[in-house]
Each structure stands twice: as C-alpha cells, then as structure tokens.
PDB file of C-alpha atoms in Angstrom:
ATOM      1  CA  UNK A   1      10.515 -13.923  -1.066  1.00 82.00           C
ATOM      2  CA  UNK A   2      13.776 -15.750  -2.186  1.00 82.00           C
ATOM      3  CA  UNK A   3      11.662 -18.986  -2.348  1.00 88.00           C
ATOM      4  CA  UNK A   4       8.948 -17.342  -4.134  1.00 91.00           C
ATOM      5  CA  UNK A   5      11.317 -15.562  -6.228  1.00 91.00           C
ATOM      6  CA  UNK A   6      12.878 -19.303  -7.140  1.00 92.00           C
ATOM      7  CA  UNK A   7       9.142 -20.242  -9.249  1.00 94.00           C
ATOM      8  CA  UNK A   8       9.825 -20.660 -12.570  1.00 93.00           C
ATOM      9  CA  UNK A   9       6.291 -21.054 -13.798  1.00 95.00           C
ATOM     10  CA  UNK A  10       4.735 -17.928 -11.424  1.00 96.00           C
ATOM     11  CA  UNK A  11       2.880 -15.067 -13.615  1.00 97.00           C
ATOM     12  CA  UNK A  12       1.267 -13.723 -11.760  1.00 97.00           C
ATOM     13  CA  UNK A  13       2.279 -12.736  -7.777  1.00 96.00           C
ATOM     14  CA  UNK A  14      -0.765 -11.071  -5.446  1.00 96.00           C
ATOM     15  CA  UNK A  15       0.602 -10.216  -1.853  1.00 94.00           C
ATOM     16  CA  UNK A  16      -1.793  -8.423   0.645  1.00 92.00           C
ATOM     17  CA  UNK A  17      -2.002  -8.465   4.086  1.00 86.00           C
ATOM     18  CA  UNK A  18      -2.661 -11.856   5.032  1.00 82.00           C
ATOM     19  CA  UNK A  19      -0.374 -13.134   2.691  1.00 87.00           C
ATOM     20  CA  UNK A  20       3.240 -11.367   3.655  1.00 86.00           C
ATOM     21  CA  UNK A  21       3.921  -9.446   6.546  1.00 84.00           C
ATOM     22  CA  UNK A  22       6.717  -8.217   6.860  1.00 87.00           C
ATOM     23  CA  UNK A  23       8.742  -4.718   6.848  1.00 93.00           C
ATOM     24  CA  UNK A  24      11.321  -5.362   3.689  1.00 94.00           C
ATOM     25  CA  UNK A  25      10.940  -6.877   0.151  1.00 92.00           C
ATOM     26  CA  UNK A  26      14.003  -7.984  -1.577  1.00 91.00           C
ATOM     27  CA  UNK A  27      14.073  -9.122  -5.395  1.00 90.00           C
ATOM     28  CA  UNK A  28      17.453 -10.273  -6.422  1.00 88.00           C
ATOM     29  CA  UNK A  29      18.974 -10.453  -9.768  1.00 88.00           C
ATOM     30  CA  UNK A  30      17.782 -13.696 -11.635  1.00 89.00           C
ATOM     31  CA  UNK A  31      14.548 -13.785  -9.423  1.00 93.00           C
ATOM     32  CA  UNK A  32      10.908 -13.745 -10.987  1.00 95.00           C
ATOM     33  CA  UNK A  33      12.174 -15.193 -14.290  1.00 94.00           C
ATOM     34  CA  UNK A  34       8.207 -15.312 -15.727  1.00 96.00           C
ATOM     35  CA  UNK A  35       6.252 -13.099 -13.519  1.00 96.00           C
ATOM     36  CA  UNK A  36       3.879 -10.656 -15.536  1.00 98.00           C
ATOM     37  CA  UNK A  37       1.916  -8.670 -12.456  1.00 98.00           C
ATOM     38  CA  UNK A  38       2.480  -8.205  -9.493  1.00 97.00           C
ATOM     39  CA  UNK A  39       0.229  -6.494  -6.950  1.00 97.00           C
ATOM     40  CA  UNK A  40       1.013  -5.690  -3.515  1.00 96.00           C
ATOM     41  CA  UNK A  41      -1.780  -4.481  -1.422  1.00 95.00           C
ATOM     42  CA  UNK A  42      -2.550  -3.763   1.784  1.00 94.00           C
ATOM     43  CA  UNK A  43       1.087  -4.202   3.469  1.00 94.00           C
ATOM     44  CA  UNK A  44       1.169  -2.650   6.490  1.00 90.00           C
ATOM     45  CA  UNK A  45       4.135  -2.723   7.878  1.00 92.00           C
ATOM     46  CA  UNK A  46       6.231  -2.561   4.137  1.00 94.00           C
ATOM     47  CA  UNK A  47       8.714  -0.395   4.487  1.00 95.00           C
ATOM     48  CA  UNK A  48      11.403  -1.268   1.866  1.00 95.00           C
ATOM     49  CA  UNK A  49      11.238  -2.499  -0.847  1.00 93.00           C
ATOM     50  CA  UNK A  50      14.903  -3.410  -2.693  1.00 91.00           C
ATOM     51  CA  UNK A  51      14.580  -4.833  -6.320  1.00 83.00           C
ATOM     52  CA  UNK A  52      17.934  -5.062  -8.198  1.00 79.00           C
ATOM     53  CA  UNK A  53      18.326  -4.684 -12.053  1.00 79.00           C
ATOM     54  CA  UNK A  54      17.601  -8.479 -13.410  1.00 86.00           C
ATOM     55  CA  UNK A  55      14.872  -8.846 -11.023  1.00 91.00           C
ATOM     56  CA  UNK A  56      10.749  -9.569 -12.664  1.00 94.00           C
ATOM     57  CA  UNK A  57      11.955  -8.971 -16.123  1.00 94.00           C
ATOM     58  CA  UNK A  58       8.981 -10.064 -17.646  1.00 96.00           C
ATOM     59  CA  UNK A  59       6.949  -7.656 -15.386  1.00 96.00           C
ATOM     60  CA  UNK A  60       4.150  -5.867 -17.930  1.00 97.00           C
ATOM     61  CA  UNK A  61       1.502  -4.698 -14.726  1.00 98.00           C
ATOM     62  CA  UNK A  62       2.326  -3.516 -10.838  1.00 97.00           C
ATOM     63  CA  UNK A  63      -0.157  -2.200  -8.530  1.00 97.00           C
ATOM     64  CA  UNK A  64       0.766  -0.911  -5.155  1.00 96.00           C
ATOM     65  CA  UNK A  65      -2.185   0.186  -3.016  1.00 95.00           C
ATOM     66  CA  UNK A  66      -2.797   0.844   0.716  1.00 94.00           C
ATOM     67  CA  UNK A  67       1.243   0.029   1.615  1.00 94.00           C
ATOM     68  CA  UNK A  68       0.991   3.373   3.119  1.00 93.00           C
ATOM     69  CA  UNK A  69       4.768   3.059   5.155  1.00 95.00           C
ATOM     70  CA  UNK A  70       6.498   2.324   2.289  1.00 95.00           C
ATOM     71  CA  UNK A  71       8.887   4.980   1.654  1.00 94.00           C
ATOM     72  CA  UNK A  72      10.110   4.811  -2.043  1.00 92.00           C
ATOM     73  CA  UNK A  73      10.035   2.063  -5.233  1.00 93.00           C
ATOM     74  CA  UNK A  74      13.020   0.048  -6.005  1.00 92.00           C
ATOM     75  CA  UNK A  75      15.799   1.655  -8.170  1.00 91.00           C
ATOM     76  CA  UNK A  76      15.322  -1.802 -10.157  1.00 90.00           C
ATOM     77  CA  UNK A  77      11.934  -0.387 -11.823  1.00 92.00           C
ATOM     78  CA  UNK A  78      14.170   1.736 -14.491  1.00 92.00           C
ATOM     79  CA  UNK A  79      15.657  -1.251 -16.233  1.00 91.00           C
ATOM     80  CA  UNK A  80      12.446  -2.904 -16.341  1.00 92.00           C
ATOM     81  CA  UNK A  81      11.444  -2.139 -20.151  1.00 93.00           C
ATOM     82  CA  UNK A  82       8.785  -4.790 -20.578  1.00 96.00           C
ATOM     83  CA  UNK A  83       6.278  -2.552 -18.136  1.00 96.00           C
ATOM     84  CA  UNK A  84       3.713  -0.945 -19.207  1.00 97.00           C
ATOM     85  CA  UNK A  85       1.106  -0.256 -16.431  1.00 97.00           C
ATOM     86  CA  UNK A  86       2.074   0.933 -13.601  1.00 96.00           C
ATOM     87  CA  UNK A  87      -0.943   1.282 -10.752  1.00 96.00           C
ATOM     88  CA  UNK A  88      -0.181   3.229  -7.393  1.00 94.00           C
ATOM     89  CA  UNK A  89      -3.483   3.460  -5.084  1.00 92.00           C
ATOM     90  CA  UNK A  90      -3.618   4.715  -1.746  1.00 90.00           C
ATOM     91  CA  UNK A  91      -0.186   5.298  -0.505  1.00 92.00           C
ATOM     92  CA  UNK A  92       1.332   8.118   2.114  1.00 91.00           C
ATOM     93  CA  UNK A  93       1.834  11.473  -0.119  1.00 89.00           C
ATOM     94  CA  UNK A  94       5.253  11.562   0.592  1.00 91.00           C
ATOM     95  CA  UNK A  95       6.038   8.282  -1.879  1.00 92.00           C
ATOM     96  CA  UNK A  96       3.796   9.515  -4.544  1.00 90.00           C
ATOM     97  CA  UNK A  97       5.137  12.887  -4.416  1.00 90.00           C
ATOM     98  CA  UNK A  98       8.421  11.403  -5.038  1.00 90.00           C
ATOM     99  CA  UNK A  99       7.198   9.570  -7.771  1.00 92.00           C
ATOM    100  CA  UNK A 100       4.783  11.892  -9.266  1.00 87.00           C
ATOM    101  CA  UNK A 101       5.878  15.229  -7.931  1.00 81.00           C
ATOM    102  CA  UNK A 102       4.402  18.461  -8.438  1.00 74.00           C
ATOM    103  CA  UNK A 103       3.212  21.012 -11.897  1.00 72.00           C
ATOM    104  CA  UNK A 104       6.175  22.538 -11.543  1.00 75.00           C
ATOM    105  CA  UNK A 105       8.665  19.206 -11.629  1.00 84.00           C
ATOM    106  CA  UNK A 106       8.907  15.739 -11.367  1.00 87.00           C
ATOM    107  CA  UNK A 107       9.172  14.008  -7.917  1.00 90.00           C
ATOM    108  CA  UNK A 108      12.444  12.891  -7.441  1.00 92.00           C
ATOM    109  CA  UNK A 109      12.351   9.267  -8.532  1.00 93.00           C
ATOM    110  CA  UNK A 110      10.225   9.705 -11.695  1.00 93.00           C
ATOM    111  CA  UNK A 111      13.377   9.014 -13.175  1.00 93.00           C
ATOM    112  CA  UNK A 112      12.586   4.915 -12.535  1.00 93.00           C
ATOM    113  CA  UNK A 113       9.419   5.140 -14.382  1.00 94.00           C
ATOM    114  CA  UNK A 114       9.043   7.527 -16.666  1.00 93.00           C
ATOM    115  CA  UNK A 115       9.814   5.223 -19.089  1.00 95.00           C
ATOM    116  CA  UNK A 116       6.182   3.400 -18.159  1.00 96.00           C
ATOM    117  CA  UNK A 117       3.554   3.749 -21.148  1.00 96.00           C
ATOM    118  CA  UNK A 118       0.475   3.626 -18.237  1.00 96.00           C
ATOM    119  CA  UNK A 119       0.835   5.339 -14.778  1.00 93.00           C
ATOM    120  CA  UNK A 120      -2.519   5.783 -12.738  1.00 93.00           C
ATOM    121  CA  UNK A 121      -2.383   7.491  -9.422  1.00 91.00           C
ATOM    122  CA  UNK A 122      -5.907   6.591  -7.865  1.00 87.00           C
ATOM    123  CA  UNK A 123      -4.880   8.606  -4.982  1.00 65.00           C
ATOM    124  CA  UNK A 124      -4.531  12.327  -5.107  1.00 54.00           C
ATOM    125  CA  UNK A 125      -1.147  14.422  -4.173  1.00 46.00           C
TER     126      UNK A 125
END
C-alpha cells in the first residue's frame, strides 16, 4: 500500500482478492493525494484498516464489500469532507452494527461517517 499511496495521479483504486492479500491496510498521512474512488472487494484476509487524517484527501466514493473479517472502519474517515458516497456490501454483522447501529441508537462508529451525504447498506443487519 505505501507504494500505491505515492502514485501522484492515481484516481481509482479497486482491490480485490486477486490484487491484495493481507490482514492489514495502512493509509498514512499524505498518501493517495488524488484518489477519488476506492473499492475494497472480497478481501478474505483483511481484518484491520488504518487510515490517518490527511490520507485520501479527495476521496469521493468508497465501496466496501465481501470483506467479512474487517473489524472496523478507519478513524480517518471522519475527516474526509470530500467523501460523498459510501457503500457497505456483504460485511460482518458486527462491523455493520458498529456503523449502522439499531433503531434505538447509532452505532459506536457512526460518528466516523455521519457527515457523508449518501450511505448505502446492501446487507441487512
């Protein structure tokens, strides 16, 4: 990921089971400066995703699906003011609950995404 993060003109990044194998993704400050769309799809081994503030400053769309071991979304999402569309596909019930919550209360990670105008859940909690 550090190598990809340094690509100055990268605007679209799709990672799937055949393009990324690992338990962790780390996006550091100043990485992915032009990235507008990120898709994480079917990453069987992905458990942790760390995203620092200042990473992906132009991100507009994020799609996460079939990453069933992913435990939580990164803290850095709360500072991505350009993010307009966030889609959650088939993920673990615990992760979706952390974001979506229940009818009675917001999930404990909802504060990270509440500023995003369009949040779609393609999987029922």
